[in-house]
PDB file of C-alpha atoms in Angstrom:
ATOM      1  CA  MET A 235      66.355 -27.867  20.552  1.00 94.00           C
ATOM      2  CA  ILE A 236      69.466 -29.988  19.991  1.00 96.00           C
ATOM      3  CA  ARG A 237      72.138 -27.872  18.313  1.00 97.00           C
ATOM      4  CA  VAL A 238      74.206 -29.788  15.756  1.00 97.00           C
ATOM      5  CA  LEU A 239      77.435 -29.011  13.882  1.00 98.00           C
ATOM      6  CA  ILE A 240      78.394 -31.107  10.847  1.00 97.00           C
ATOM      7  CA  ALA A 241      82.095 -31.585  10.015  1.00 97.00           C
ATOM      8  CA  ASP A 242      82.903 -33.399   6.762  1.00 96.00           C
ATOM      9  CA  ASP A 243      85.188 -32.602   3.847  1.00 94.00           C
ATOM     10  CA  GLN A 244      82.547 -33.590   1.281  1.00 94.00           C
ATOM     11  CA  ALA A 245      80.050 -30.818   0.540  1.00 95.00           C
ATOM     12  CA  MET A 246      77.370 -33.280  -0.566  1.00 93.00           C
ATOM     13  CA  VAL A 247      77.599 -35.128   2.741  1.00 91.00           C
ATOM     14  CA  ARG A 248      77.311 -31.902   4.729  1.00 95.00           C
ATOM     15  CA  GLN A 249      74.339 -30.761   2.659  1.00 95.00           C
ATOM     16  CA  GLY A 250      72.595 -34.126   2.772  1.00 94.00           C
ATOM     17  CA  PHE A 251      73.006 -34.615   6.502  1.00 95.00           C
ATOM     18  CA  GLY A 252      72.121 -30.984   7.114  1.00 95.00           C
ATOM     19  CA  ALA A 253      68.844 -31.250   5.202  1.00 95.00           C
ATOM     20  CA  LEU A 254      67.952 -34.491   6.977  1.00 94.00           C
ATOM     21  CA  LEU A 255      68.601 -33.147  10.455  1.00 95.00           C
ATOM     22  CA  ALA A 256      67.032 -29.747   9.797  1.00 94.00           C
ATOM     23  CA  ALA A 257      63.784 -31.498   8.891  1.00 95.00           C
ATOM     24  CA  GLN A 258      63.498 -32.799  12.466  1.00 96.00           C
ATOM     25  CA  PRO A 259      61.457 -30.587  14.832  1.00 96.00           C
ATOM     26  CA  ASP A 260      63.886 -30.999  17.725  1.00 96.00           C
ATOM     27  CA  LEU A 261      67.173 -30.565  15.811  1.00 97.00           C
ATOM     28  CA  LEU A 262      68.853 -27.346  14.698  1.00 97.00           C
ATOM     29  CA  VAL A 263      71.916 -27.354  12.415  1.00 97.00           C
ATOM     30  CA  VAL A 264      73.961 -24.384  13.610  1.00 97.00           C
ATOM     31  CA  GLY A 265      76.846 -24.726  11.168  1.00 96.00           C
ATOM     32  CA  ASP A 266      79.168 -26.955   9.191  1.00 96.00           C
ATOM     33  CA  ALA A 267      82.884 -27.364   8.554  1.00 97.00           C
ATOM     34  CA  ALA A 268      85.008 -28.805   5.741  1.00 96.00           C
ATOM     35  CA  ASP A 269      87.997 -29.812   7.872  1.00 96.00           C
ATOM     36  CA  GLY A 270      88.960 -30.440  11.469  1.00 95.00           C
ATOM     37  CA  ALA A 271      90.385 -26.978  12.097  1.00 96.00           C
ATOM     38  CA  GLN A 272      87.169 -25.380  10.863  1.00 97.00           C
ATOM     39  CA  ALA A 273      85.215 -27.805  13.048  1.00 96.00           C
ATOM     40  CA  VAL A 274      87.049 -26.716  16.185  1.00 94.00           C
ATOM     41  CA  ALA A 275      86.598 -23.024  15.352  1.00 94.00           C
ATOM     42  CA  ALA A 276      82.917 -23.474  14.474  1.00 96.00           C
ATOM     43  CA  ALA A 277      82.245 -25.471  17.642  1.00 95.00           C
ATOM     44  CA  ARG A 278      83.730 -22.703  19.758  1.00 92.00           C
ATOM     45  CA  ARG A 279      81.707 -20.124  17.862  1.00 94.00           C
ATOM     46  CA  PHE A 280      78.318 -21.831  17.651  1.00 95.00           C
ATOM     47  CA  ASP A 281      78.402 -23.854  20.901  1.00 94.00           C
ATOM     48  CA  PRO A 282      76.684 -27.007  19.519  1.00 96.00           C
ATOM     49  CA  ASP A 283      75.357 -29.821  21.678  1.00 95.00           C
ATOM     50  CA  VAL A 284      76.509 -32.468  19.189  1.00 96.00           C
ATOM     51  CA  VAL A 285      79.264 -32.467  16.578  1.00 96.00           C
ATOM     52  CA  LEU A 286      79.037 -34.970  13.718  1.00 96.00           C
ATOM     53  CA  MET A 287      82.740 -35.506  13.059  1.00 94.00           C
ATOM     54  CA  ASP A 288      84.152 -37.165   9.962  1.00 92.00           C
ATOM     55  CA  VAL A 289      87.282 -39.204  10.661  1.00 87.00           C
ATOM     56  CA  ARG A 290      89.369 -38.420   7.597  1.00 86.00           C
ATOM     57  CA  MET A 291      89.552 -34.680   6.833  1.00 92.00           C
ATOM     58  CA  PRO A 292      92.304 -32.329   5.615  1.00 92.00           C
ATOM     59  CA  VAL A 293      94.219 -29.787   7.724  1.00 93.00           C
ATOM     60  CA  LEU A 294      93.169 -31.490  10.969  1.00 93.00           C
ATOM     61  CA  ASP A 295      91.652 -34.966  11.059  1.00 90.00           C
ATOM     62  CA  GLY A 296      88.608 -35.900  13.118  1.00 90.00           C
ATOM     63  CA  LEU A 297      90.685 -37.479  15.860  1.00 89.00           C
ATOM     64  CA  ALA A 298      92.839 -34.396  16.423  1.00 91.00           C
ATOM     65  CA  ALA A 299      89.764 -32.176  16.259  1.00 93.00           C
ATOM     66  CA  THR A 300      87.988 -34.340  18.841  1.00 92.00           C
ATOM     67  CA  ARG A 301      90.966 -34.116  21.177  1.00 90.00           C
ATOM     68  CA  LYS A 302      90.975 -30.334  20.889  1.00 90.00           C
ATOM     69  CA  LEU A 303      87.237 -30.087  21.525  1.00 91.00           C
ATOM     70  CA  LEU A 304      87.220 -32.471  24.479  1.00 86.00           C
ATOM     71  CA  GLY A 305      90.630 -31.761  25.995  1.00 78.00           C
ATOM     72  CA  ASP A 306      91.168 -30.678  29.579  1.00 63.00           C
ATOM     73  CA  GLY A 307      91.399 -27.018  28.608  1.00 65.00           C
ATOM     74  CA  ALA A 308      88.113 -26.984  26.708  1.00 61.00           C
ATOM     75  CA  VAL A 309      85.506 -24.596  28.111  1.00 67.00           C
ATOM     76  CA  HIS A 310      82.529 -26.168  26.377  1.00 75.00           C
ATOM     77  CA  ARG A 311      82.633 -29.854  25.515  1.00 83.00           C
ATOM     78  CA  PRO A 312      80.034 -30.910  22.989  1.00 92.00           C
ATOM     79  CA  ARG A 313      79.130 -34.526  22.424  1.00 91.00           C
ATOM     80  CA  VAL A 314      81.078 -35.885  19.462  1.00 92.00           C
ATOM     81  CA  LEU A 315      79.606 -38.503  17.155  1.00 92.00           C
ATOM     82  CA  ILE A 316      82.225 -39.928  14.811  1.00 88.00           C
ATOM     83  CA  LEU A 317      81.208 -40.561  11.187  1.00 86.00           C
ATOM     84  CA  THR A 318      83.190 -43.053   9.126  1.00 79.00           C
ATOM     85  CA  THR A 319      82.980 -45.134   5.977  1.00 75.00           C
ATOM     86  CA  PHE A 320      85.086 -47.860   7.592  1.00 67.00           C
ATOM     87  CA  ASP A 321      83.733 -50.460   9.982  1.00 58.00           C
ATOM     88  CA  LEU A 322      87.179 -51.166  11.471  1.00 53.00           C
ATOM     89  CA  ASP A 323      89.171 -47.986  11.701  1.00 56.00           C
ATOM     90  CA  ASP A 324      91.921 -47.304  14.227  1.00 62.00           C
ATOM     91  CA  TYR A 325      90.966 -43.636  14.288  1.00 67.00           C
ATOM     92  CA  VAL A 326      87.517 -44.487  15.605  1.00 65.00           C
ATOM     93  CA  TYR A 327      88.845 -46.306  18.647  1.00 69.00           C
ATOM     94  CA  GLU A 328      91.288 -43.476  19.309  1.00 76.00           C
ATOM     95  CA  ALA A 329      88.397 -41.016  19.072  1.00 76.00           C
ATOM     96  CA  LEU A 330      86.483 -42.969  21.705  1.00 76.00           C
ATOM     97  CA  ARG A 331      89.541 -42.794  23.923  1.00 77.00           C
ATOM     98  CA  ALA A 332      89.608 -39.039  23.337  1.00 80.00           C
ATOM     99  CA  GLY A 333      86.065 -38.779  24.671  1.00 82.00           C
ATOM    100  CA  ALA A 334      83.814 -39.213  21.637  1.00 86.00           C
ATOM    101  CA  SER A 335      80.392 -40.605  22.491  1.00 85.00           C
ATOM    102  CA  GLY A 336      80.293 -43.192  19.730  1.00 81.00           C
ATOM    103  CA  PHE A 337      80.376 -43.598  16.000  1.00 80.00           C
ATOM    104  CA  LEU A 338      78.149 -44.284  13.051  1.00 82.00           C
ATOM    105  CA  LEU A 339      78.812 -45.551   9.548  1.00 81.00           C
ATOM    106  CA  LYS A 340      78.040 -42.978   6.867  1.00 83.00           C
ATOM    107  CA  ASP A 341      75.904 -45.462   4.959  1.00 85.00           C
ATOM    108  CA  ALA A 342      73.631 -46.105   7.937  1.00 85.00           C
ATOM    109  CA  PRO A 343      69.899 -45.487   7.372  1.00 89.00           C
ATOM    110  CA  ALA A 344      68.715 -41.894   7.819  1.00 90.00           C
ATOM    111  CA  ALA A 345      66.660 -42.874  10.857  1.00 91.00           C
ATOM    112  CA  ASP A 346      69.808 -44.232  12.531  1.00 90.00           C
ATOM    113  CA  LEU A 347      71.588 -40.898  12.120  1.00 91.00           C
ATOM    114  CA  VAL A 348      68.712 -38.954  13.654  1.00 94.00           C
ATOM    115  CA  HIS A 349      68.468 -41.466  16.500  1.00 91.00           C
ATOM    116  CA  ALA A 350      72.239 -41.307  17.080  1.00 90.00           C
ATOM    117  CA  VAL A 351      72.208 -37.529  17.447  1.00 93.00           C
ATOM    118  CA  ARG A 352      69.395 -37.710  19.977  1.00 92.00           C
ATOM    119  CA  VAL A 353      71.094 -40.500  21.925  1.00 86.00           C
ATOM    120  CA  VAL A 354      74.415 -38.715  22.376  1.00 88.00           C
ATOM    121  CA  ALA A 355      72.713 -35.372  23.029  1.00 89.00           C
ATOM    122  CA  ALA A 356      70.885 -37.022  25.923  1.00 83.00           C
ATOM    123  CA  GLY A 357      74.225 -37.932  27.472  1.00 76.00           C
ATOM    124  CA  ASP A 358      74.301 -41.585  26.462  1.00 73.00           C
ATOM    125  CA  ALA A 359      76.767 -43.292  24.146  1.00 70.00           C
ATOM    126  CA  LEU A 360      76.112 -44.942  20.835  1.00 67.00           C
ATOM    127  CA  LEU A 361      77.536 -48.403  21.427  1.00 60.00           C
ATOM    128  CA  ALA A 362      74.768 -50.741  20.375  1.00 49.00           C
ATOM    129  CA  PRO A 363      75.819 -51.578  16.778  1.00 50.00           C
ATOM    130  CA  ALA A 364      77.756 -54.814  16.486  1.00 53.00           C
ATOM    131  CA  VAL A 365      80.426 -53.006  14.489  1.00 52.00           C
ATOM    132  CA  THR A 366      81.241 -50.889  17.535  1.00 55.00           C
ATOM    133  CA  ARG A 367      81.763 -53.966  19.673  1.00 60.00           C
ATOM    134  CA  ARG A 368      84.039 -55.457  17.023  1.00 62.00           C
ATOM    135  CA  LEU A 369      86.067 -52.312  16.717  1.00 59.00           C
ATOM    136  CA  ILE A 370      86.591 -51.804  20.437  1.00 61.00           C
ATOM    137  CA  ALA A 371      87.520 -55.455  20.937  1.00 62.00           C
ATOM    138  CA  GLU A 372      89.938 -55.294  18.012  1.00 64.00           C
ATOM    139  CA  PHE A 373      91.965 -52.350  19.239  1.00 57.00           C
ATOM    140  CA  ALA A 374      91.570 -52.786  22.976  1.00 59.00           C
ATOM    141  CA  ALA A 375      93.145 -56.236  22.562  1.00 63.00           C
ATOM    142  CA  ARG A 376      96.488 -54.741  21.635  1.00 63.00           C
ATOM    143  CA  PRO A 377      99.041 -55.385  24.413  1.00 59.00           C
ATOM    144  CA  GLU A 378     100.220 -51.777  24.565  1.00 53.00           C
ATOM    145  CA  ARG A 379      96.717 -50.674  25.496  1.00 50.00           C
ATOM    146  CA  HIS A 380      96.620 -52.622  28.743  1.00 50.00           C
ATOM    147  CA  ARG A 381      97.462 -50.878  31.978  1.00 55.00           C
ATOM    148  CA  PRO A 382      97.204 -51.926  35.610  1.00 55.00           C
ATOM    149  CA  ARG A 383      93.691 -51.536  36.943  1.00 61.00           C
ATOM    150  CA  PRO A 384      93.267 -48.064  38.432  1.00 65.00           C
ATOM    151  CA  THR A 385      92.420 -47.820  42.102  1.00 73.00           C
ATOM    152  CA  GLU A 386      89.038 -46.378  41.141  1.00 73.00           C
ATOM    153  CA  LEU A 387      87.849 -49.836  40.069  1.00 86.00           C
ATOM    154  CA  ALA A 388      88.213 -50.945  43.660  1.00 87.00           C
ATOM    155  CA  ALA A 389      85.456 -48.477  44.561  1.00 89.00           C
ATOM    156  CA  LEU A 390      82.915 -50.414  42.508  1.00 93.00           C
ATOM    157  CA  THR A 391      80.637 -52.900  44.198  1.00 94.00           C
ATOM    158  CA  PRO A 392      80.555 -56.476  42.826  1.00 94.00           C
ATOM    159  CA  ARG A 393      77.270 -55.729  41.051  1.00 96.00           C
ATOM    160  CA  GLU A 394      78.620 -52.487  39.571  1.00 96.00           C
ATOM    161  CA  THR A 395      81.674 -54.379  38.325  1.00 94.00           C
ATOM    162  CA  GLU A 396      79.374 -56.929  36.726  1.00 95.00           C
ATOM    163  CA  VAL A 397      77.372 -54.173  35.055  1.00 95.00           C
ATOM    164  CA  LEU A 398      80.570 -52.553  33.776  1.00 94.00           C
ATOM    165  CA  ARG A 399      81.628 -55.843  32.188  1.00 91.00           C
ATOM    166  CA  LEU A 400      78.277 -56.069  30.404  1.00 91.00           C
ATOM    167  CA  ILE A 401      78.522 -52.458  29.243  1.00 87.00           C
ATOM    168  CA  ALA A 402      81.947 -53.249  27.793  1.00 83.00           C
ATOM    169  CA  ARG A 403      80.418 -56.064  25.778  1.00 80.00           C
ATOM    170  CA  GLY A 404      78.080 -53.593  24.123  1.00 76.00           C
ATOM    171  CA  ARG A 405      74.965 -54.558  26.054  1.00 81.00           C
ATOM    172  CA  SER A 406      72.157 -52.003  26.348  1.00 82.00           C
ATOM    173  CA  ASN A 407      70.459 -51.197  29.662  1.00 87.00           C
ATOM    174  CA  GLN A 408      67.506 -53.315  28.608  1.00 87.00           C
ATOM    175  CA  GLU A 409      69.744 -56.269  27.770  1.00 90.00           C
ATOM    176  CA  ILE A 410      71.677 -55.912  31.025  1.00 92.00           C
ATOM    177  CA  ALA A 411      68.415 -55.843  32.971  1.00 93.00           C
ATOM    178  CA  ALA A 412      67.352 -59.077  31.292  1.00 94.00           C
ATOM    179  CA  ASP A 413      70.738 -60.703  31.947  1.00 94.00           C
ATOM    180  CA  LEU A 414      70.708 -59.786  35.641  1.00 95.00           C
ATOM    181  CA  VAL A 415      66.944 -60.192  36.097  1.00 94.00           C
ATOM    182  CA  VAL A 416      66.496 -56.695  37.513  1.00 94.00           C
ATOM    183  CA  ALA A 417      64.498 -53.615  36.526  1.00 95.00           C
ATOM    184  CA  GLU A 418      65.919 -51.406  33.790  1.00 91.00           C
ATOM    185  CA  GLN A 419      65.797 -48.432  36.168  1.00 93.00           C
ATOM    186  CA  THR A 420      68.040 -50.366  38.550  1.00 95.00           C
ATOM    187  CA  VAL A 421      70.561 -50.795  35.747  1.00 94.00           C
ATOM    188  CA  LYS A 422      70.415 -47.063  34.976  1.00 91.00           C
ATOM    189  CA  THR A 423      71.183 -46.360  38.624  1.00 95.00           C
ATOM    190  CA  HIS A 424      74.179 -48.696  38.536  1.00 96.00           C
ATOM    191  CA  VAL A 425      75.465 -47.111  35.330  1.00 93.00           C
ATOM    192  CA  GLY A 426      75.200 -43.640  36.815  1.00 92.00           C
ATOM    193  CA  ARG A 427      77.146 -44.688  39.894  1.00 94.00           C
ATOM    194  CA  ILE A 428      79.821 -46.350  37.771  1.00 94.00           C
ATOM    195  CA  LEU A 429      80.351 -43.227  35.699  1.00 90.00           C
ATOM    196  CA  THR A 430      80.476 -41.059  38.811  1.00 91.00           C
ATOM    197  CA  LYS A 431      82.939 -43.282  40.675  1.00 91.00           C
ATOM    198  CA  LEU A 432      85.238 -43.659  37.668  1.00 90.00           C
ATOM    199  CA  HIS A 433      84.963 -39.975  36.669  1.00 85.00           C
ATOM    200  CA  LEU A 434      83.769 -40.859  33.163  1.00 85.00           C
ATOM    201  CA  ARG A 435      81.541 -38.853  30.812  1.00 79.00           C
ATOM    202  CA  ASP A 436      79.549 -41.708  29.334  1.00 80.00           C
ATOM    203  CA  ARG A 437      79.375 -45.387  28.409  1.00 81.00           C
ATOM    204  CA  ALA A 438      81.901 -45.022  25.599  1.00 78.00           C
ATOM    205  CA  GLN A 439      84.630 -44.096  28.055  1.00 81.00           C
ATOM    206  CA  ALA A 440      83.472 -46.870  30.368  1.00 85.00           C
ATOM    207  CA  VAL A 441      83.924 -49.423  27.584  1.00 81.00           C
ATOM    208  CA  VAL A 442      87.408 -48.191  26.781  1.00 79.00           C
ATOM    209  CA  LEU A 443      88.422 -48.234  30.447  1.00 83.00           C
ATOM    210  CA  ALA A 444      87.075 -51.771  30.950  1.00 84.00           C
ATOM    211  CA  TYR A 445      89.162 -53.105  28.072  1.00 78.00           C
ATOM    212  CA  GLU A 446      92.288 -51.097  28.779  1.00 76.00           C
ATOM    213  CA  THR A 447      92.431 -52.102  32.426  1.00 81.00           C
ATOM    214  CA  GLY A 448      91.925 -55.769  31.592  1.00 77.00           C
ATOM    215  CA  LEU A 449      88.584 -55.956  33.373  1.00 83.00           C
ATOM    216  CA  VAL A 450      87.236 -57.390  30.130  1.00 78.00           C
ATOM    217  CA  ALA A 451      89.340 -59.169  27.542  1.00 69.00           C
ATOM    218  CA  ALA A 452      88.664 -59.020  23.825  1.00 60.00           C
ATOM    219  CA  GLY A 453      86.676 -62.027  22.682  1.00 57.00           C
ATOM    220  CA  GLU A 454      85.003 -62.691  26.035  1.00 58.00           C
TER     221      GLU A 454
END
C-alpha cells in the first residue's frame, strides 16, 4: 500500500482528494493537515510515502514545510507532490529545488492525481506536463540561479550528459529512447547512473541541476 498524507488549507479539497485516493485499492490516506506546520507534524507521526502539499497555506507554507520534511536532518523523507492552482508559481520551482518530486495543478483530472501519486511513490518524478517544463525554464533562466558546473558533471559520460539534457527538457524515458534510438531499458540504466553520480534523489532534482549549472539553457 502507498501511504498518503494530504496537506491543504481547504477542507473540501482535503475531503475530495481523500475520498478519491481512498477509493484506490493500492492507496491508503493516513492523515491530513490544514497548514504546513500540521503537515510536518503529521508526516513525522504517520510516516507517509507521499505527501500532497499545497503551496499556499497559513502558519507554514508548502515550500517551508517541504524544506523541513526533506532537509538534511530529516529521518524519514517522504516523496512530496506539490499541489497548486497556478501554472507559473515561483514557490513551485523553489519546492523542486528543496527536493519535491514534482507538481500537479489542482484542477487536473482525477486520474492524473492518482497517477501522480503512484509515479512519485515509485521513486520517479512528475515532470511530463508541459506546464512543468515552462515553469522550470522560467525560473531557472534567472541569472542568480546559475552557478559554475559542479565537478560531479565531469563524471558523466558523453551519453549520460546527453540523457541529462533531454531529462531537463522534460522528456520521458520513452521519448528519450526514441530520440537516441536505443531501448527504453537502456535509458533507465543511464538515468539511474546519472542520479547516482550526481547524488540526486530523482529526475526533478536532475532537471534543476541541469538548468542551474548551465548545462541546459532556458528556451533550448
